[in-house]
Amino acid sequence: EIVLTQSPGTLSLSPGERATLSCRTSQSVNSIYLAWYQQKPGQAPRLLIYGASSRATGIPDRFSGSGSGTDFTLTVSRLEPEDFAVYYCQLYGSSPPWTFGQGTKVENK
Amino acid sequence: QVQLQQSGPGLVKPSQTLSLTCAISGDSVSSNSAAWNWIRQSPSRGLEWLGRTYYRSNWYNDYAESVKSRITVKPDTSRNQFSLQLNSVTPEDTAVYYCARGGHEFDFWGQGTLVTVSS
């Protein structure tokens, strides 16, 4: 099973700053199979990015995804107050299981 | 807009069966393009995909190896919903359980149900 490792564990930033989150896979993967989610306390995860770089419906363009092989990145160009949350990457392939990273918390400095 | 509404008990005794239901609106459990999943989240295990059911001229299921011997995910076409049954639960099965739509990425989620396994 492919393991996803997210870094850093916590990112302390201020509104207006740029957030760069990393997701590394233990084996090279097809980039079309990488998704990112945002989760706020008490809520279900919300799909942000699929196929490594495609924004889900209704997601603002300050969120962008990139990467290939084993290294993937979620970038929030300018943090808004509502963007402080935990972010997860997820790997899916042609067949299960689907796996998640352990998460990166973006906190307000 | 797709909405998923979860229901089921929040407390289950050890060795008993955890049962949850997810009612679908805005889509069909019999859709030929969707899959219907159960995912759980706990501090110790993080987000963990458990299993899914989907229809492609026939009904199919996939399950995570970690729970394969104990899990059943079933569609209910008459009520447009699907269910999770997890047998022989232990305290390690304590988690927030989510239903979600998605064949690969998960685009719609239920509200989550905290299930505590305790006597």
PDB file of C-alpha atoms in Angstrom:
ATOM      1  CA  GLU A   1       0.000   0.000   0.000  1.00  0.00           C
ATOM      2  CA  ILE A   2       1.262   3.452  -0.923  1.00  0.00           C
ATOM      3  CA  VAL A   3       1.846   5.762   2.047  1.00  0.00           C
ATOM      4  CA  LEU A   4       1.151   9.494   1.880  1.00  0.00           C
ATOM      5  CA  THR A   5       3.280  11.802   4.015  1.00  0.00           C
ATOM      6  CA  GLN A   6       2.191  15.402   4.453  1.00  0.00           C
ATOM      7  CA  SER A   7       4.419  18.225   5.622  1.00  0.00           C
ATOM      8  CA  PRO A   8       4.649  20.323   7.598  1.00  0.00           C
ATOM      9  CA  GLY A   9       2.419  19.090  10.385  1.00  0.00           C
ATOM     10  CA  THR A  10       1.438  22.640  11.251  1.00  0.00           C
ATOM     11  CA  LEU A  11       1.831  25.845   9.264  1.00  0.00           C
ATOM     12  CA  SER A  12       1.518  29.133  11.175  1.00  0.00           C
ATOM     13  CA  LEU A  13       0.685  31.995   8.835  1.00  0.00           C
ATOM     14  CA  SER A  14      -1.233  35.264   8.746  1.00  0.00           C
ATOM     15  CA  PRO A  15      -4.137  36.255   6.502  1.00  0.00           C
ATOM     16  CA  GLY A  16      -2.881  37.410   3.132  1.00  0.00           C
ATOM     17  CA  GLU A  17       0.177  35.147   3.217  1.00  0.00           C
ATOM     18  CA  ARG A  18       0.860  32.264   0.863  1.00  0.00           C
ATOM     19  CA  ALA A  19       0.501  28.680   2.109  1.00  0.00           C
ATOM     20  CA  THR A  20       2.432  25.835   0.521  1.00  0.00           C
ATOM     21  CA  LEU A  21       1.526  22.317   1.638  1.00  0.00           C
ATOM     22  CA  SER A  22       3.352  19.159   0.607  1.00  0.00           C
ATOM     23  CA  CYS A  23       2.157  15.597   0.049  1.00  0.00           C
ATOM     24  CA  ARG A  24       4.754  12.950  -0.747  1.00  0.00           C
ATOM     25  CA  THR A  25       3.895   9.410  -1.854  1.00  0.00           C
ATOM     26  CA  SER A  26       6.021   6.353  -1.065  1.00  0.00           C
ATOM     27  CA  GLN A  27       5.929   5.301  -4.732  1.00  0.00           C
ATOM     28  CA  SER A  28       5.528   7.209  -7.944  1.00  0.00           C
ATOM     29  CA  VAL A  29       1.845   7.616  -8.808  1.00  0.00           C
ATOM     30  CA  ASN A  30      -0.254   8.827 -11.692  1.00  0.00           C
ATOM     31  CA  SER A  31      -1.019  12.459 -10.910  1.00  0.00           C
ATOM     32  CA  ILE A  32      -4.611  12.099 -12.020  1.00  0.00           C
ATOM     33  CA  TYR A  33      -5.199  10.117  -8.861  1.00  0.00           C
ATOM     34  CA  LEU A  34      -4.353  12.774  -6.246  1.00  0.00           C
ATOM     35  CA  ALA A  35      -6.953  14.890  -4.414  1.00  0.00           C
ATOM     36  CA  TRP A  36      -6.886  17.542  -1.676  1.00  0.00           C
ATOM     37  CA  TYR A  37      -9.505  18.260   0.991  1.00  0.00           C
ATOM     38  CA  GLN A  38     -10.112  20.978   3.560  1.00  0.00           C
ATOM     39  CA  GLN A  39     -11.631  20.131   6.935  1.00  0.00           C
ATOM     40  CA  LYS A  40     -12.840  22.547   9.585  1.00  0.00           C
ATOM     41  CA  PRO A  41     -13.694  21.509  13.170  1.00  0.00           C
ATOM     42  CA  GLY A  42     -16.941  19.591  13.412  1.00  0.00           C
ATOM     43  CA  GLN A  43     -17.351  19.386   9.626  1.00  0.00           C
ATOM     44  CA  ALA A  44     -16.814  16.758   6.989  1.00  0.00           C
ATOM     45  CA  PRO A  45     -13.887  17.141   4.615  1.00  0.00           C
ATOM     46  CA  ARG A  46     -14.544  19.317   1.554  1.00  0.00           C
ATOM     47  CA  LEU A  47     -13.083  18.429  -1.827  1.00  0.00           C
ATOM     48  CA  LEU A  48     -10.784  21.178  -3.140  1.00  0.00           C
ATOM     49  CA  ILE A  49      -8.644  19.615  -5.857  1.00  0.00           C
ATOM     50  CA  TYR A  50      -8.831  16.395  -7.875  1.00  0.00           C
ATOM     51  CA  GLY A  51      -6.550  15.020 -10.546  1.00  0.00           C
ATOM     52  CA  ALA A  52      -3.714  16.829  -8.734  1.00  0.00           C
ATOM     53  CA  SER A  53      -4.579  20.206 -10.271  1.00  0.00           C
ATOM     54  CA  SER A  54      -8.300  20.502 -11.126  1.00  0.00           C
ATOM     55  CA  ARG A  55     -10.397  22.641  -8.803  1.00  0.00           C
ATOM     56  CA  ALA A  56     -13.663  21.159  -7.621  1.00  0.00           C
ATOM     57  CA  THR A  57     -16.916  22.995  -8.250  1.00  0.00           C
ATOM     58  CA  GLY A  58     -17.162  26.275  -6.354  1.00  0.00           C
ATOM     59  CA  ILE A  59     -13.561  26.307  -5.108  1.00  0.00           C
ATOM     60  CA  PRO A  60     -11.925  29.762  -5.305  1.00  0.00           C
ATOM     61  CA  ASP A  61      -8.988  30.172  -7.660  1.00  0.00           C
ATOM     62  CA  ARG A  62      -6.646  31.063  -4.781  1.00  0.00           C
ATOM     63  CA  PHE A  63      -6.446  27.283  -4.278  1.00  0.00           C
ATOM     64  CA  SER A  64      -4.187  25.469  -6.715  1.00  0.00           C
ATOM     65  CA  GLY A  65      -2.650  22.017  -6.928  1.00  0.00           C
ATOM     66  CA  SER A  66       0.450  20.827  -8.712  1.00  0.00           C
ATOM     67  CA  GLY A  67       2.977  18.024  -8.799  1.00  0.00           C
ATOM     68  CA  SER A  68       3.803  14.686 -10.314  1.00  0.00           C
ATOM     69  CA  GLY A  69       5.593  11.449  -9.528  1.00  0.00           C
ATOM     70  CA  THR A  70       5.970  11.379  -5.762  1.00  0.00           C
ATOM     71  CA  ASP A  71       5.708  15.091  -4.868  1.00  0.00           C
ATOM     72  CA  PHE A  72       2.507  17.080  -4.843  1.00  0.00           C
ATOM     73  CA  THR A  73       1.705  20.561  -3.592  1.00  0.00           C
ATOM     74  CA  LEU A  74      -1.389  22.477  -2.551  1.00  0.00           C
ATOM     75  CA  THR A  75      -0.946  26.241  -2.667  1.00  0.00           C
ATOM     76  CA  VAL A  76      -3.247  28.856  -1.204  1.00  0.00           C
ATOM     77  CA  SER A  77      -2.077  32.075  -2.844  1.00  0.00           C
ATOM     78  CA  ARG A  78      -3.446  34.524  -0.257  1.00  0.00           C
ATOM     79  CA  LEU A  79      -4.951  33.143   2.929  1.00  0.00           C
ATOM     80  CA  GLU A  80      -8.421  34.318   3.814  1.00  0.00           C
ATOM     81  CA  PRO A  81      -9.718  34.006   7.398  1.00  0.00           C
ATOM     82  CA  GLU A  82     -11.910  31.065   6.379  1.00  0.00           C
ATOM     83  CA  ASP A  83      -8.915  29.110   5.014  1.00  0.00           C
ATOM     84  CA  PHE A  84      -7.495  28.253   8.438  1.00  0.00           C
ATOM     85  CA  ALA A  85      -8.233  24.547   8.672  1.00  0.00           C
ATOM     86  CA  VAL A  86      -6.703  21.092   8.294  1.00  0.00           C
ATOM     87  CA  TYR A  87      -5.833  19.925   4.782  1.00  0.00           C
ATOM     88  CA  TYR A  88      -5.565  16.311   3.625  1.00  0.00           C
ATOM     89  CA  CYS A  89      -4.273  14.730   0.473  1.00  0.00           C
ATOM     90  CA  GLN A  90      -5.832  11.524  -0.840  1.00  0.00           C
ATOM     91  CA  LEU A  91      -4.603   8.960  -3.330  1.00  0.00           C
ATOM     92  CA  TYR A  92      -6.917   6.928  -5.487  1.00  0.00           C
ATOM     93  CA  GLY A  93      -6.054   4.524  -8.239  1.00  0.00           C
ATOM     94  CA  SER A  94      -7.854   2.279 -10.666  1.00  0.00           C
ATOM     95  CA  SER A  95      -8.963   0.134  -7.722  1.00  0.00           C
ATOM     96  CA  PRO A  96      -9.180   0.477  -3.921  1.00  0.00           C
ATOM     97  CA  PRO A  97      -7.995   1.020  -1.307  1.00  0.00           C
ATOM     98  CA  TRP A  98      -8.062   4.785  -1.237  1.00  0.00           C
ATOM     99  CA  THR A  99      -5.637   6.318   1.257  1.00  0.00           C
ATOM    100  CA  PHE A 100      -5.284   9.679   2.989  1.00  0.00           C
ATOM    101  CA  GLY A 101      -2.360  11.621   4.353  1.00  0.00           C
ATOM    102  CA  GLN A 102      -2.224  12.511   8.035  1.00  0.00           C
ATOM    103  CA  GLY A 103      -3.042  16.166   7.448  1.00  0.00           C
ATOM    104  CA  THR A 104      -1.476  19.620   7.678  1.00  0.00           C
ATOM    105  CA  LYS A 105      -3.004  22.177  10.009  1.00  0.00           C
ATOM    106  CA  VAL A 106      -2.892  25.763   8.775  1.00  0.00           C
ATOM    107  CA  GLU A 107      -3.235  27.997  11.814  1.00  0.00           C
ATOM    108  CA  ASN A 108      -3.554  31.733  12.213  1.00  0.00           C
ATOM    109  CA  LYS A 109      -0.339  33.195  13.544  1.00  0.00           C
TER     110      LYS A 109
ATOM    111  CA  GLN B   1     -27.295  19.468  -5.348  1.00  0.00           C
ATOM    112  CA  VAL B   2     -26.453  16.098  -3.839  1.00  0.00           C
ATOM    113  CA  GLN B   3     -27.121  15.725  -0.127  1.00  0.00           C
ATOM    114  CA  LEU B   4     -26.276  12.781   2.105  1.00  0.00           C
ATOM    115  CA  GLN B   5     -28.064  12.404   5.443  1.00  0.00           C
ATOM    116  CA  GLN B   6     -26.682   9.908   7.938  1.00  0.00           C
ATOM    117  CA  SER B   7     -28.599   8.167  10.698  1.00  0.00           C
ATOM    118  CA  GLY B   8     -27.851   5.536  13.297  1.00  0.00           C
ATOM    119  CA  PRO B   9     -26.883   5.053  16.932  1.00  0.00           C
ATOM    120  CA  GLY B  10     -23.943   6.837  18.500  1.00  0.00           C
ATOM    121  CA  LEU B  11     -23.190   4.158  21.070  1.00  0.00           C
ATOM    122  CA  VAL B  12     -22.513   0.481  20.397  1.00  0.00           C
ATOM    123  CA  LYS B  13     -21.425  -2.183  22.875  1.00  0.00           C
ATOM    124  CA  PRO B  14     -18.250  -4.189  22.281  1.00  0.00           C
ATOM    125  CA  SER B  15     -18.755  -7.351  20.183  1.00  0.00           C
ATOM    126  CA  GLN B  16     -22.020  -5.994  18.764  1.00  0.00           C
ATOM    127  CA  THR B  17     -22.799  -4.655  15.280  1.00  0.00           C
ATOM    128  CA  LEU B  18     -22.434  -1.021  14.229  1.00  0.00           C
ATOM    129  CA  SER B  19     -25.187  -0.046  11.772  1.00  0.00           C
ATOM    130  CA  LEU B  20     -25.468   3.278   9.935  1.00  0.00           C
ATOM    131  CA  THR B  21     -27.593   4.466   7.028  1.00  0.00           C
ATOM    132  CA  CYS B  22     -26.969   7.193   4.477  1.00  0.00           C
ATOM    133  CA  ALA B  23     -29.995   8.645   2.665  1.00  0.00           C
ATOM    134  CA  ILE B  24     -29.289  10.169  -0.748  1.00  0.00           C
ATOM    135  CA  SER B  25     -31.037  13.137  -2.331  1.00  0.00           C
ATOM    136  CA  GLY B  26     -30.132  14.688  -5.663  1.00  0.00           C
ATOM    137  CA  ASP B  27     -28.678  11.444  -7.051  1.00  0.00           C
ATOM    138  CA  SER B  28     -29.487   7.755  -7.197  1.00  0.00           C
ATOM    139  CA  VAL B  29     -27.833   4.880  -5.379  1.00  0.00           C
ATOM    140  CA  SER B  30     -28.345   2.982  -8.663  1.00  0.00           C
ATOM    141  CA  SER B  31     -26.431   5.556 -10.704  1.00  0.00           C
ATOM    142  CA  ASN B  32     -24.128   4.002 -13.303  1.00  0.00           C
ATOM    143  CA  SER B  33     -21.488   6.643 -12.692  1.00  0.00           C
ATOM    144  CA  ALA B  34     -21.359   7.057  -8.898  1.00  0.00           C
ATOM    145  CA  ALA B  35     -20.062   4.972  -6.024  1.00  0.00           C
ATOM    146  CA  TRP B  36     -21.206   5.173  -2.423  1.00  0.00           C
ATOM    147  CA  ASN B  37     -18.617   4.976   0.287  1.00  0.00           C
ATOM    148  CA  TRP B  38     -18.084   4.780   4.033  1.00  0.00           C
ATOM    149  CA  ILE B  39     -15.073   6.516   5.560  1.00  0.00           C
ATOM    150  CA  ARG B  40     -14.172   6.917   9.214  1.00  0.00           C
ATOM    151  CA  GLN B  41     -11.923   9.287  11.123  1.00  0.00           C
ATOM    152  CA  SER B  42     -10.254   8.836  14.472  1.00  0.00           C
ATOM    153  CA  PRO B  43      -7.265  10.489  16.176  1.00  0.00           C
ATOM    154  CA  SER B  44      -5.286   7.232  16.043  1.00  0.00           C
ATOM    155  CA  ARG B  45      -6.071   6.141  12.474  1.00  0.00           C
ATOM    156  CA  GLY B  46      -6.813   9.439  10.720  1.00  0.00           C
ATOM    157  CA  LEU B  47      -9.118   9.252   7.709  1.00  0.00           C
ATOM    158  CA  GLU B  48      -9.690   5.640   6.699  1.00  0.00           C
ATOM    159  CA  TRP B  49     -11.710   4.480   3.691  1.00  0.00           C
ATOM    160  CA  LEU B  50     -13.752   1.424   4.683  1.00  0.00           C
ATOM    161  CA  GLY B  51     -15.786   0.286   1.717  1.00  0.00           C
ATOM    162  CA  ARG B  52     -18.169   1.086  -1.098  1.00  0.00           C
ATOM    163  CA  THR B  53     -21.070  -0.159  -3.172  1.00  0.00           C
ATOM    164  CA  TYR B  54     -21.820   0.746  -6.760  1.00  0.00           C
ATOM    165  CA  TYR B  55     -23.981  -0.282  -9.694  1.00  0.00           C
ATOM    166  CA  ARG B  56     -22.615  -1.043 -13.152  1.00  0.00           C
ATOM    167  CA  SER B  57     -25.351  -3.269 -14.594  1.00  0.00           C
ATOM    168  CA  ASN B  58     -24.760  -5.397 -11.483  1.00  0.00           C
ATOM    169  CA  TRP B  59     -24.046  -4.477  -7.875  1.00  0.00           C
ATOM    170  CA  TYR B  60     -20.430  -4.500  -6.715  1.00  0.00           C
ATOM    171  CA  ASN B  61     -18.614  -3.934  -3.432  1.00  0.00           C
ATOM    172  CA  ASP B  62     -15.057  -3.180  -2.413  1.00  0.00           C
ATOM    173  CA  TYR B  63     -13.749  -3.256   1.140  1.00  0.00           C
ATOM    174  CA  ALA B  64     -10.603  -2.250   2.972  1.00  0.00           C
ATOM    175  CA  GLU B  65      -8.456  -5.190   4.024  1.00  0.00           C
ATOM    176  CA  SER B  66      -8.429  -3.939   7.614  1.00  0.00           C
ATOM    177  CA  VAL B  67     -12.188  -4.547   8.003  1.00  0.00           C
ATOM    178  CA  LYS B  68     -12.947  -6.944   5.149  1.00  0.00           C
ATOM    179  CA  SER B  69     -14.015  -9.817   7.390  1.00  0.00           C
ATOM    180  CA  ARG B  70     -16.438  -7.653   9.381  1.00  0.00           C
ATOM    181  CA  ILE B  71     -18.004  -5.154   6.974  1.00  0.00           C
ATOM    182  CA  THR B  72     -21.044  -5.060   4.711  1.00  0.00           C
ATOM    183  CA  VAL B  73     -22.080  -2.059   2.597  1.00  0.00           C
ATOM    184  CA  LYS B  74     -25.501  -2.527   1.016  1.00  0.00           C
ATOM    185  CA  PRO B  75     -27.724  -0.467  -1.258  1.00  0.00           C
ATOM    186  CA  ASP B  76     -31.428   0.023  -0.611  1.00  0.00           C
ATOM    187  CA  THR B  77     -32.927   1.029  -3.935  1.00  0.00           C
ATOM    188  CA  SER B  78     -36.479   1.371  -2.624  1.00  0.00           C
ATOM    189  CA  ARG B  79     -35.377   4.116  -0.202  1.00  0.00           C
ATOM    190  CA  ASN B  80     -32.465   5.484  -2.267  1.00  0.00           C
ATOM    191  CA  GLN B  81     -29.966   4.932   0.512  1.00  0.00           C
ATOM    192  CA  PHE B  82     -27.110   2.686   1.501  1.00  0.00           C
ATOM    193  CA  SER B  83     -25.944   1.222   4.746  1.00  0.00           C
ATOM    194  CA  LEU B  84     -22.889   0.175   6.711  1.00  0.00           C
ATOM    195  CA  GLN B  85     -22.724  -2.808   9.009  1.00  0.00           C
ATOM    196  CA  LEU B  86     -19.557  -3.471  10.964  1.00  0.00           C
ATOM    197  CA  ASN B  87     -19.615  -6.617  13.067  1.00  0.00           C
ATOM    198  CA  SER B  88     -17.784  -7.555  16.255  1.00  0.00           C
ATOM    199  CA  VAL B  89     -16.792  -4.000  17.107  1.00  0.00           C
ATOM    200  CA  THR B  90     -14.113  -3.121  19.658  1.00  0.00           C
ATOM    201  CA  PRO B  91     -13.177   0.220  21.238  1.00  0.00           C
ATOM    202  CA  GLU B  92     -10.699   0.669  18.344  1.00  0.00           C
ATOM    203  CA  ASP B  93     -13.730   1.130  16.059  1.00  0.00           C
ATOM    204  CA  THR B  94     -14.677   4.309  17.926  1.00  0.00           C
ATOM    205  CA  ALA B  95     -14.608   7.065  15.300  1.00  0.00           C
ATOM    206  CA  VAL B  96     -16.600   9.599  13.343  1.00  0.00           C
ATOM    207  CA  TYR B  97     -18.154   7.733  10.426  1.00  0.00           C
ATOM    208  CA  TYR B  98     -18.915   9.487   7.140  1.00  0.00           C
ATOM    209  CA  CYS B  99     -20.743   8.419   4.030  1.00  0.00           C
ATOM    210  CA  ALA B 100     -19.510   9.961   0.792  1.00  0.00           C
ATOM    211  CA  ARG B 101     -20.131   9.883  -2.934  1.00  0.00           C
ATOM    212  CA  GLY B 102     -17.270   9.216  -5.269  1.00  0.00           C
ATOM    213  CA  GLY B 103     -15.703   6.683  -7.560  1.00  0.00           C
ATOM    214  CA  HIS B 104     -12.247   8.102  -6.878  1.00  0.00           C
ATOM    215  CA  GLU B 105     -12.280  11.473  -5.162  1.00  0.00           C
ATOM    216  CA  PHE B 106     -15.158  12.144  -2.765  1.00  0.00           C
ATOM    217  CA  ASP B 107     -17.216  15.163  -3.781  1.00  0.00           C
ATOM    218  CA  PHE B 108     -20.177  14.971  -1.418  1.00  0.00           C
ATOM    219  CA  TRP B 109     -20.122  13.886   2.217  1.00  0.00           C
ATOM    220  CA  GLY B 110     -22.616  13.184   4.949  1.00  0.00           C
ATOM    221  CA  GLN B 111     -22.558  15.182   8.161  1.00  0.00           C
ATOM    222  CA  GLY B 112     -20.696  12.513  10.118  1.00  0.00           C
ATOM    223  CA  THR B 113     -21.771  10.321  13.027  1.00  0.00           C
ATOM    224  CA  LEU B 114     -19.651   9.871  16.139  1.00  0.00           C
ATOM    225  CA  VAL B 115     -19.878   6.218  17.079  1.00  0.00           C
ATOM    226  CA  THR B 116     -18.484   5.236  20.458  1.00  0.00           C
ATOM    227  CA  VAL B 117     -17.859   1.588  21.251  1.00  0.00           C
ATOM    228  CA  SER B 118     -18.260   1.149  24.980  1.00  0.00           C
ATOM    229  CA  SER B 119     -20.093  -1.005  27.465  1.00  0.00           C
TER     230      SER B 119
END
